[in-house]
mmCIF file of C-alpha atoms (C1' of nucleotides) in Angstrom:
data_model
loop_
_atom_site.group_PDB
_atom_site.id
_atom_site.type_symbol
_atom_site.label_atom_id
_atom_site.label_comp_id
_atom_site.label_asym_id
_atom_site.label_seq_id
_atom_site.Cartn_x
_atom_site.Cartn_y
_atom_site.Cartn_z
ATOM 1 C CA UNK A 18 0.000 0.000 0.000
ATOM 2 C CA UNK A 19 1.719 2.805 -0.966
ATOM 3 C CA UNK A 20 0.138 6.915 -0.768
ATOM 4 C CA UNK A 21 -4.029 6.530 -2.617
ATOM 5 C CA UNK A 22 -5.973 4.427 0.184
ATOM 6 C CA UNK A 23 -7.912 1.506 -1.656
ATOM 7 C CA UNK A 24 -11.926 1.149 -0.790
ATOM 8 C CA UNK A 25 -10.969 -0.486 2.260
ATOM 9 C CA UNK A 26 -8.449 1.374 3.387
ATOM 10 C CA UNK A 27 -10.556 4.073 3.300
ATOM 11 C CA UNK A 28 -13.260 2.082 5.216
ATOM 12 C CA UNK A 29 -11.314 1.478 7.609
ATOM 13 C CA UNK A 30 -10.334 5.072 7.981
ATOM 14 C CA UNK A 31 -13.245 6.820 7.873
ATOM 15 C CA UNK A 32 -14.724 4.043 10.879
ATOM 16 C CA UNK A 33 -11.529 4.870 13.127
ATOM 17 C CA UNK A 34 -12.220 8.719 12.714
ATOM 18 C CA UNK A 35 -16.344 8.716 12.863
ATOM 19 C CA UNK A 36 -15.520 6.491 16.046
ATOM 20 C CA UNK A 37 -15.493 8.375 19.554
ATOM 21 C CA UNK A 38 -14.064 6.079 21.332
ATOM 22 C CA UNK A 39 -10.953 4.233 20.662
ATOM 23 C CA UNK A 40 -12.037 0.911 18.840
ATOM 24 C CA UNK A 41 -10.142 -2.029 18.749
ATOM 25 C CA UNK A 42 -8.837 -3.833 15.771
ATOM 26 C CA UNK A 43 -11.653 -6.344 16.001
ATOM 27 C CA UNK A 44 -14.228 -3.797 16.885
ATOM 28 C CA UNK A 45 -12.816 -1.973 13.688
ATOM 29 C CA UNK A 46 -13.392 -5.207 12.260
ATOM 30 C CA UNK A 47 -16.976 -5.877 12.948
ATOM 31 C CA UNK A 48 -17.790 -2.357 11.900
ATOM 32 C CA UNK A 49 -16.292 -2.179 8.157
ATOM 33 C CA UNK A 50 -17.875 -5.722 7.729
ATOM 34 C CA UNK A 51 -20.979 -3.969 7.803
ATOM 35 C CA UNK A 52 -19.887 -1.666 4.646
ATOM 36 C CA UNK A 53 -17.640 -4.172 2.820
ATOM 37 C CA UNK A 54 -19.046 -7.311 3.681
ATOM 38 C CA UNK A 55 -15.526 -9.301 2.492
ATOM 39 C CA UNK A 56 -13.193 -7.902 4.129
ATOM 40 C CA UNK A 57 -10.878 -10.451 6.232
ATOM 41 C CA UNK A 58 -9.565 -9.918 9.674
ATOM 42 C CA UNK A 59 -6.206 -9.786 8.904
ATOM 43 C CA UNK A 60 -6.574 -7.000 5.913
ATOM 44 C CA UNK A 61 -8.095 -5.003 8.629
ATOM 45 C CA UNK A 62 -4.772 -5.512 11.041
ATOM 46 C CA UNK A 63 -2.547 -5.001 8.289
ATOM 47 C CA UNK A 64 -4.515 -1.876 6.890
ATOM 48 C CA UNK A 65 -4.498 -0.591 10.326
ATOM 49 C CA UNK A 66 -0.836 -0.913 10.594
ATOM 50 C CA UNK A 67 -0.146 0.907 7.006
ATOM 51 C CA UNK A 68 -2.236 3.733 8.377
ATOM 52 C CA UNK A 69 -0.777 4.294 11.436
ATOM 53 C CA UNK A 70 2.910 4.046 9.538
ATOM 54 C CA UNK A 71 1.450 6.996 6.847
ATOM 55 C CA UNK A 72 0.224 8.658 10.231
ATOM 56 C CA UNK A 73 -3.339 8.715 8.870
ATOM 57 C CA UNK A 74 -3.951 7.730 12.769
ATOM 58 C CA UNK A 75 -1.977 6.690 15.846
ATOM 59 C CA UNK A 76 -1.927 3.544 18.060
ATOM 60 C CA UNK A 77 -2.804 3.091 21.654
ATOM 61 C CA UNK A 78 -1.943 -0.034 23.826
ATOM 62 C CA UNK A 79 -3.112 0.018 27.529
ATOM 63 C CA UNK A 80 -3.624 -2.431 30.192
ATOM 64 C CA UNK A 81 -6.329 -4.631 28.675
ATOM 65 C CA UNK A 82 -3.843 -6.105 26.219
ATOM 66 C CA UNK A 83 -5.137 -4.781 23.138
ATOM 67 C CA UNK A 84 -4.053 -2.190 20.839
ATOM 68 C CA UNK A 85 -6.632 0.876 20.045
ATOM 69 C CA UNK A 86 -7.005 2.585 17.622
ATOM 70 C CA UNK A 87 -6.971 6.915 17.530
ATOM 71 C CA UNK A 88 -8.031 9.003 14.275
ATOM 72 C CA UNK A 89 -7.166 12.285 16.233
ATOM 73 C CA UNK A 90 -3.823 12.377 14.972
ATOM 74 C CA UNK A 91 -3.079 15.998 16.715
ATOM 75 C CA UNK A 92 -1.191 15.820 20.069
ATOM 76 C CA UNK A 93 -3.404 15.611 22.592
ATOM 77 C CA UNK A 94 -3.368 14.038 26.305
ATOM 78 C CA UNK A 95 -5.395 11.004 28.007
ATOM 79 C CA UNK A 96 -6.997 10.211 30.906
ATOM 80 C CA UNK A 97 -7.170 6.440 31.879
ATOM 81 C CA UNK A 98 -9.847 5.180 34.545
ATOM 82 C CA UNK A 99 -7.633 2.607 37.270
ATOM 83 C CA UNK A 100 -10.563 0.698 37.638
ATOM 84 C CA UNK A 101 -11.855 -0.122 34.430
ATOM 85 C CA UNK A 102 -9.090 0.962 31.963
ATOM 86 C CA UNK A 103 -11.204 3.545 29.944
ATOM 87 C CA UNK A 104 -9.116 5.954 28.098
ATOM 88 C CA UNK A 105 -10.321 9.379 27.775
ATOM 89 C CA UNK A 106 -8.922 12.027 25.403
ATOM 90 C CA UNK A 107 -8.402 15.120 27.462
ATOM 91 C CA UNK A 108 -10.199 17.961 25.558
ATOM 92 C CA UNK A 109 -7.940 20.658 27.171
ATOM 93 C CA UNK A 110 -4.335 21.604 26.488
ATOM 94 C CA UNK A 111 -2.010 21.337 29.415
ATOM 95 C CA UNK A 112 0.802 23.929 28.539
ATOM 96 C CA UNK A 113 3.518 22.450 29.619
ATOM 97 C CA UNK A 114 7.037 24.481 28.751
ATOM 98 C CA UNK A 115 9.099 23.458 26.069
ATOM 99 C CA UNK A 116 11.766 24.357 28.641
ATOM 100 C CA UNK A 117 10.705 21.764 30.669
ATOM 101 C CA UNK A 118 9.910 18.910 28.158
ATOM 102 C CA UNK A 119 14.000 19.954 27.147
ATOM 103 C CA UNK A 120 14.932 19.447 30.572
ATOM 104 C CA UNK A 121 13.768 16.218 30.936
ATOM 105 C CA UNK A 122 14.524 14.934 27.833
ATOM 106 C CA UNK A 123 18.204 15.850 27.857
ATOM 107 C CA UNK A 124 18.439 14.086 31.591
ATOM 108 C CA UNK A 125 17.392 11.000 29.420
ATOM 109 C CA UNK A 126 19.445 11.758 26.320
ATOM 110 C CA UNK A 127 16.580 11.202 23.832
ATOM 111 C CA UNK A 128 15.830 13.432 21.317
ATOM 112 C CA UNK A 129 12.440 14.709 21.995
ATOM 113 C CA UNK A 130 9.924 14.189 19.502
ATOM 114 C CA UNK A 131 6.568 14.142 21.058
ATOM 115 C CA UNK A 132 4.785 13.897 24.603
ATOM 116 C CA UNK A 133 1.715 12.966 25.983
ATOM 117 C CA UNK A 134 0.346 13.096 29.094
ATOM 118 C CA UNK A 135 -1.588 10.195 31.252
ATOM 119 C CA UNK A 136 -3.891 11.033 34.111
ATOM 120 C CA UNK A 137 -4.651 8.680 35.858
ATOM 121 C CA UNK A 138 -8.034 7.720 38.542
ATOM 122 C CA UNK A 139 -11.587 7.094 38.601
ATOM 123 C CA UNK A 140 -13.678 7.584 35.414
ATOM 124 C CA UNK A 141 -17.041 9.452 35.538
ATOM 125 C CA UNK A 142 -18.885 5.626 35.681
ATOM 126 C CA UNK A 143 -16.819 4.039 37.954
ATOM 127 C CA UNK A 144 -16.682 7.107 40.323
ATOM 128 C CA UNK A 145 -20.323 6.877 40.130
ATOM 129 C CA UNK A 146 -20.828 2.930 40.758
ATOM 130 C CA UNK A 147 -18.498 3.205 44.215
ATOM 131 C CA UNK A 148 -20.775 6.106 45.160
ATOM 132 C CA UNK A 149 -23.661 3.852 44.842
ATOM 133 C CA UNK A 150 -21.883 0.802 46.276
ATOM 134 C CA UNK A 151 -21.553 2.780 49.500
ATOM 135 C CA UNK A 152 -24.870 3.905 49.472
ATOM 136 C CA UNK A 153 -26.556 0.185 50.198
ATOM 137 C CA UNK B 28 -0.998 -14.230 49.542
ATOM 138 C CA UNK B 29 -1.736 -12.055 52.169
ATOM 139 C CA UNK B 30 0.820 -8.943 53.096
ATOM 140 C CA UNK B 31 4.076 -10.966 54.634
ATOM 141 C CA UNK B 32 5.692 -12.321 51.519
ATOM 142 C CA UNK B 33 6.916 -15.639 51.318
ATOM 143 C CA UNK B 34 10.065 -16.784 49.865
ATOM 144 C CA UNK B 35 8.839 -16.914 46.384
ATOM 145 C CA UNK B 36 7.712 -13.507 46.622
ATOM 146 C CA UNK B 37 10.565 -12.358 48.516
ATOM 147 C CA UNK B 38 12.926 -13.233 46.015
ATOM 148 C CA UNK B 39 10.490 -11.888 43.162
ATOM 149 C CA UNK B 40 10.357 -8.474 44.780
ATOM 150 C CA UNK B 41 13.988 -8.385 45.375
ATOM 151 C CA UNK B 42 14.942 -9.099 41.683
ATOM 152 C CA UNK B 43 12.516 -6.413 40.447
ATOM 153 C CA UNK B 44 13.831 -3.639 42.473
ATOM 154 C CA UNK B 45 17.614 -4.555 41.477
ATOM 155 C CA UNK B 46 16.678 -4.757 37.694
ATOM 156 C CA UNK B 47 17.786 -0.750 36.357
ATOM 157 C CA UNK B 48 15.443 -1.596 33.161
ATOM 158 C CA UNK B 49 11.974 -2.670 33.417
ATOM 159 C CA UNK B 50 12.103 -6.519 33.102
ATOM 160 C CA UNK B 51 9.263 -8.520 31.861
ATOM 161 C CA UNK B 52 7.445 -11.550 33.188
ATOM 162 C CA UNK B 53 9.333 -13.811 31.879
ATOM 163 C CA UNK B 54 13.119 -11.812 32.759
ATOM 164 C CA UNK B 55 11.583 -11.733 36.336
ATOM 165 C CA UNK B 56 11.357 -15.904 35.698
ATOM 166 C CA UNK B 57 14.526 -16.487 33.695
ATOM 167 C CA UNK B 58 16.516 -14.324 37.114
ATOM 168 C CA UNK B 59 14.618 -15.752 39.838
ATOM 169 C CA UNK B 60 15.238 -19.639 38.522
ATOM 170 C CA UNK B 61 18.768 -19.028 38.874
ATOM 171 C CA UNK B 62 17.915 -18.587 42.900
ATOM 172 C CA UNK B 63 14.654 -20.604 43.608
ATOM 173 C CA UNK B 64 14.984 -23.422 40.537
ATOM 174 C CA UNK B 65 11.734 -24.828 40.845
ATOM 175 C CA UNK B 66 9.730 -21.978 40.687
ATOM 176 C CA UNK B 67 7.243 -21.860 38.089
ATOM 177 C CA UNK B 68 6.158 -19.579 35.223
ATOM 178 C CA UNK B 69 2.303 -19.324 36.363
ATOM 179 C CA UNK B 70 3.873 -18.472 40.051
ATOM 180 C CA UNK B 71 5.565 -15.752 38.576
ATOM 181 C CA UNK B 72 3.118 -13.969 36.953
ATOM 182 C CA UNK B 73 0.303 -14.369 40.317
ATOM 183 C CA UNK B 74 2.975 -13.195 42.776
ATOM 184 C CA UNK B 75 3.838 -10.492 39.739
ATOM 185 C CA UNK B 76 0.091 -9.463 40.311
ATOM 186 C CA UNK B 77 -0.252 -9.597 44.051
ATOM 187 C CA UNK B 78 3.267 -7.362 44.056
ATOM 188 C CA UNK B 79 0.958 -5.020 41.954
ATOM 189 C CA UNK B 80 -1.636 -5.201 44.043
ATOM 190 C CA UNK B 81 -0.205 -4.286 47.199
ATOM 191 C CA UNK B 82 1.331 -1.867 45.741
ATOM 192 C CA UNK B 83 5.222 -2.789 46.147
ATOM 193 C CA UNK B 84 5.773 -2.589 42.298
ATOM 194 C CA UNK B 85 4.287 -1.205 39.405
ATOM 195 C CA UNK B 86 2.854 -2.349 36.061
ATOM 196 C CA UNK B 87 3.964 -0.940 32.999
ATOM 197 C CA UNK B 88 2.647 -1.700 29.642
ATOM 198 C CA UNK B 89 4.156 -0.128 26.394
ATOM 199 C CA UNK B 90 4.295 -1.056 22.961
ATOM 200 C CA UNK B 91 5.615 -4.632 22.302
ATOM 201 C CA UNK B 92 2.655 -6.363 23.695
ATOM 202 C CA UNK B 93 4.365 -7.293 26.913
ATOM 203 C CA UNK B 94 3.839 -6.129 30.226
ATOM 204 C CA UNK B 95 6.951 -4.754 31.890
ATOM 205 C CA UNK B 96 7.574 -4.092 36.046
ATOM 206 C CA UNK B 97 8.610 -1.120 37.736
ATOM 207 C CA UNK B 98 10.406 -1.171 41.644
ATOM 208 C CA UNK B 99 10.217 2.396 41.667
ATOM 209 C CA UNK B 100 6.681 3.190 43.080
ATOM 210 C CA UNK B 101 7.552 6.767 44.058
ATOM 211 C CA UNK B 102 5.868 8.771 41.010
ATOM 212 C CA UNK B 103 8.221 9.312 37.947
ATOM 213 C CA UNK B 104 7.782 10.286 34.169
ATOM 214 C CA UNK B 105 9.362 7.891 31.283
ATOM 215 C CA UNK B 106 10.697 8.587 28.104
ATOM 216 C CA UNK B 107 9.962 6.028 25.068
ATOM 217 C CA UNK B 108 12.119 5.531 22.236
ATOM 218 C CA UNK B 109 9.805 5.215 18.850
ATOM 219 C CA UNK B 110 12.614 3.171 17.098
ATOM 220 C CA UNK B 111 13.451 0.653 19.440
ATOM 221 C CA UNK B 112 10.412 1.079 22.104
ATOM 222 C CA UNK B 113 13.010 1.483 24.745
ATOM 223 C CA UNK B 114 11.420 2.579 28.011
ATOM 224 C CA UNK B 115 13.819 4.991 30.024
ATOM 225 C CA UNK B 116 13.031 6.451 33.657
ATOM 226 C CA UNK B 117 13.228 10.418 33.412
ATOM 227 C CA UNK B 118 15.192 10.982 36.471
ATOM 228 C CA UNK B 119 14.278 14.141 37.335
ATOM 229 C CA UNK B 120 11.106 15.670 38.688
ATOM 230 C CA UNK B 121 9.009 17.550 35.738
ATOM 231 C CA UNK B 122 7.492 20.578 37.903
ATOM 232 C CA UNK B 123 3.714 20.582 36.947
ATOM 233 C CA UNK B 124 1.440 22.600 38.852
ATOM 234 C CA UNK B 125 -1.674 21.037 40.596
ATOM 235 C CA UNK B 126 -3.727 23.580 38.686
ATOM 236 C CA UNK B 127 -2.838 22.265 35.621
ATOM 237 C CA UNK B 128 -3.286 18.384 36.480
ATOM 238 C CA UNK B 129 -6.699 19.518 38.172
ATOM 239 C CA UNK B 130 -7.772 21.676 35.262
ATOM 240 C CA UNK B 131 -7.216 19.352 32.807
ATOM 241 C CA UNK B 132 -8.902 16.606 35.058
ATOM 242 C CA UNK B 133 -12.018 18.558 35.572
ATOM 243 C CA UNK B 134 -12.646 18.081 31.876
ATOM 244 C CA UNK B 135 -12.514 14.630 31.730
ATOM 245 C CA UNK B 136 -14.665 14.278 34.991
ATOM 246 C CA UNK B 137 -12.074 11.925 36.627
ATOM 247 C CA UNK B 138 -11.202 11.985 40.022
ATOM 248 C CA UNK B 139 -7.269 12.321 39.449
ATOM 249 C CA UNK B 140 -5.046 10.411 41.254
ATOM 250 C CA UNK B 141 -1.921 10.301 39.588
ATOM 251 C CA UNK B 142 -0.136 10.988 36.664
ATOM 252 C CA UNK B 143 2.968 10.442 34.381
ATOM 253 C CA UNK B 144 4.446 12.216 31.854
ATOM 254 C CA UNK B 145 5.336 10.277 28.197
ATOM 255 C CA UNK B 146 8.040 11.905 26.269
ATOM 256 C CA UNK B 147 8.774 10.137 22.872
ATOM 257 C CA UNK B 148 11.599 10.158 20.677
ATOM 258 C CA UNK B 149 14.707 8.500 19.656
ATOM 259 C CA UNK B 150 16.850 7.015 21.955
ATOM 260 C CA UNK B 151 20.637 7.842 22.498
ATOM 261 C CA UNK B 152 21.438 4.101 21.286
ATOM 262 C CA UNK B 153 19.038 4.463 18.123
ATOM 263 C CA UNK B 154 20.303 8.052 17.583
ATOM 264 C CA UNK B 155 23.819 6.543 17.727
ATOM 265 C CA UNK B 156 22.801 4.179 15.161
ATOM 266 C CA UNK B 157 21.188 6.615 12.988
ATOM 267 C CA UNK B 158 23.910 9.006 13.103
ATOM 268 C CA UNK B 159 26.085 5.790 12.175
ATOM 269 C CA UNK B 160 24.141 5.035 8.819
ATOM 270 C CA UNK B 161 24.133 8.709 7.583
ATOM 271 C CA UNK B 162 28.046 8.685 7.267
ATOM 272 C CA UNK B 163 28.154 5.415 5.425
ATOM 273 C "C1'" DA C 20 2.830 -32.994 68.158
ATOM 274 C "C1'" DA C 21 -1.766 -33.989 65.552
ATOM 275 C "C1'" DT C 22 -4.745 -32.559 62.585
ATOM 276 C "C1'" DA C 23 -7.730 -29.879 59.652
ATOM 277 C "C1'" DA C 24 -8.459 -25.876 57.016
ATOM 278 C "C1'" DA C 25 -6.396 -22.536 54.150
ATOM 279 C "C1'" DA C 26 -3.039 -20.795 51.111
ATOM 280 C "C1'" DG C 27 0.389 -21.379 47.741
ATOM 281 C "C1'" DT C 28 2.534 -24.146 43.993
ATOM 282 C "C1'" DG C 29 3.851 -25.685 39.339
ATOM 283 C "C1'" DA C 30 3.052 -28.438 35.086
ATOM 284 C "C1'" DG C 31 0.613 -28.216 31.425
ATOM 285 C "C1'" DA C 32 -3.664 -27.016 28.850
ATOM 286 C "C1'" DA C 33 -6.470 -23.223 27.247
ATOM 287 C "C1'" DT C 34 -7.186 -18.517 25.704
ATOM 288 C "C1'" DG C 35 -7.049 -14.719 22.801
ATOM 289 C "C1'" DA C 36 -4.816 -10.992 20.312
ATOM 290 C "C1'" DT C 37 -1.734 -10.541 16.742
ATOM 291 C "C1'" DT C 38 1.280 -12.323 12.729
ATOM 292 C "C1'" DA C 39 2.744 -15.218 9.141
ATOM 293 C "C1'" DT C 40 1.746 -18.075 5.181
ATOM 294 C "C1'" DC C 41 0.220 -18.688 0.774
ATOM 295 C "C1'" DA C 42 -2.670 -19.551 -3.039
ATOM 296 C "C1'" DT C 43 -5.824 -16.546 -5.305
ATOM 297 C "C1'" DT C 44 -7.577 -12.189 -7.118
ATOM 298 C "C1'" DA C 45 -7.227 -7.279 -8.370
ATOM 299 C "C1'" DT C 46 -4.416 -3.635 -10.325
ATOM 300 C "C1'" DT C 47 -0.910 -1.495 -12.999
ATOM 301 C "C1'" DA C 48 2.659 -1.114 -16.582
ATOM 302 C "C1'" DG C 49 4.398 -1.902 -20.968
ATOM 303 C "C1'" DC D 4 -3.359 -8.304 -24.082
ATOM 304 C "C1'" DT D 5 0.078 -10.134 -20.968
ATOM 305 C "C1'" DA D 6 3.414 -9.874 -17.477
ATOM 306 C "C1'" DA D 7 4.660 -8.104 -13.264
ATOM 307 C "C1'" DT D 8 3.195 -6.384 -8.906
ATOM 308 C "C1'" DA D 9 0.375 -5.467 -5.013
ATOM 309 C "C1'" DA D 10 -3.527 -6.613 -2.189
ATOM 310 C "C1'" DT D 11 -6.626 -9.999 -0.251
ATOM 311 C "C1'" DG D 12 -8.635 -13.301 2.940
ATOM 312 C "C1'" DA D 13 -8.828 -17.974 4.936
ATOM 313 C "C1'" DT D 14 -6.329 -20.443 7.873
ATOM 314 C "C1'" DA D 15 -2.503 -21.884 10.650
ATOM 315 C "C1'" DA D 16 1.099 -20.430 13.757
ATOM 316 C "C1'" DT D 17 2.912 -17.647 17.599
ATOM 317 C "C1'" DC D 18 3.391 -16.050 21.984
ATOM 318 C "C1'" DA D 19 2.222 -13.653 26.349
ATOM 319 C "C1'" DT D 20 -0.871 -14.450 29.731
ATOM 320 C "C1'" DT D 21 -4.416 -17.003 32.350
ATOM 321 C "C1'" DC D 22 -6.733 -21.089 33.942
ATOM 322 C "C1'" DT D 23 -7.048 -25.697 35.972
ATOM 323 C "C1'" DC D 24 -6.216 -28.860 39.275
ATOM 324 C "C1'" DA D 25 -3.941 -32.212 41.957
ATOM 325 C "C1'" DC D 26 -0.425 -31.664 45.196
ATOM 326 C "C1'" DT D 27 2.439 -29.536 48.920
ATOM 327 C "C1'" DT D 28 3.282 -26.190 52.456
ATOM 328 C "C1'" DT D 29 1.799 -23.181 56.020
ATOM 329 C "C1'" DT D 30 -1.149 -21.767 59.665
ATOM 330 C "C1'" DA D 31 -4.374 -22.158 63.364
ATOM 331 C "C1'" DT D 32 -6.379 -24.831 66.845
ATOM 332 C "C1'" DT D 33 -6.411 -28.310 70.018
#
DNA sequence: AATAAAAGTGAGAATGATTATCATTATTAG
DNA sequence: CTAATAATGATAATCATTCTCACTTTTATT
């Protein structure tokens, strides 16, 4: 696959970037079957790669062992529930100093390309089912 | 397992905190074999949990679908290298202000109670390497 | 110590996401 | 049109992690 996306490459694109959350390969899966009922699971994997190396999206891997998909390609920052593993996009910029990104980065020695950062605690739903919980 | 650890567990902890990188599951094995030689793989990973669970280690998942462990609970940012998916402590203490964390927090609805800052880029190894090719 | 309940163990099977294989089908170039 | 090339999808293979379960060790109680 080289630069033109193919009818299901673009499929698969346009589900990744209509979705709001962050769908998973096989959720990506499911979904394009709808529109192109042929499609195999492994195109869809290897599709999903190709776009993520032409940075048509990015990849996301958190602690239930699958990857996730992300068609908001602009830097942005997530917040990811401890009890259920939801990850959140952060709608905000934090505006953090490039300064301080430089700081850090030379006491590591990498050359900084990027950064992102995680929050991390109780999502919305979860903080609401404890509240409940203690309730009864 | 309760909250005294065992010998198993013992020796588990003990090799995680001396590792300087972030070993996996089975590096935690591979290490701790060499001390307690019958100890098996499934052991591993449950006292690997419980270590997580009480909170004497961390869990760290990044890119090459394996999950990594942490000694260092005390809160700390990491750098990642995008060549090699290196994953590098940041050893020193990026300055944010609570406002920030909360502010950004507050739009997400979570109840923040940690975070960690992700910087990305290429690795002084890779960038070695790199550097290396260019000049051929 | 004697014994019973509880907790921990490890070998191997099972799981499940991701990759690799490969014959077949589109697409492109000449 | 035909050859070369890229893409496809069914299926098998891989590999980290989890599950199962009979067995051993520890703990608590007498």
């Amino acid at each position: 696959m080289k630069e033109k996306l193919n009818a299901n490459a673009q499929a698969v694109l346009d589900m990744v970037r209509a979705a709001n959350n962050h769908p998973t390969a096989s959720e990506v899966y499911d979904a394009v079957k709808v529109v192109r009922s042929h499609i195999g699971l492994a195109s869809v994997y290897r599709i999903l790669h190709s776009l993520v190396e032409q940075k048509y999206i990015k990849e996301l891997r958190h602690s239930d062992d699958t990857c996730r998909y992300d068609g908001h390609i602009s830097r942005h920052d997530h917040a990811i529930c401890t009890e259920c593993g939801a990850l959140l996009d952060v709608p905000v910029d934090i505006p953090l100093t490039q300064e301080m990104l430089e700081q850090a980065a030379r006491a590591t020695g990498i050359e900084l390309s990027s950064h992102e950062l995680r929050l991390y605690g109780r999502c919305p739903a979860c903080s609401q089912k404890q509240k409940q919980l203690l309730q009864v």
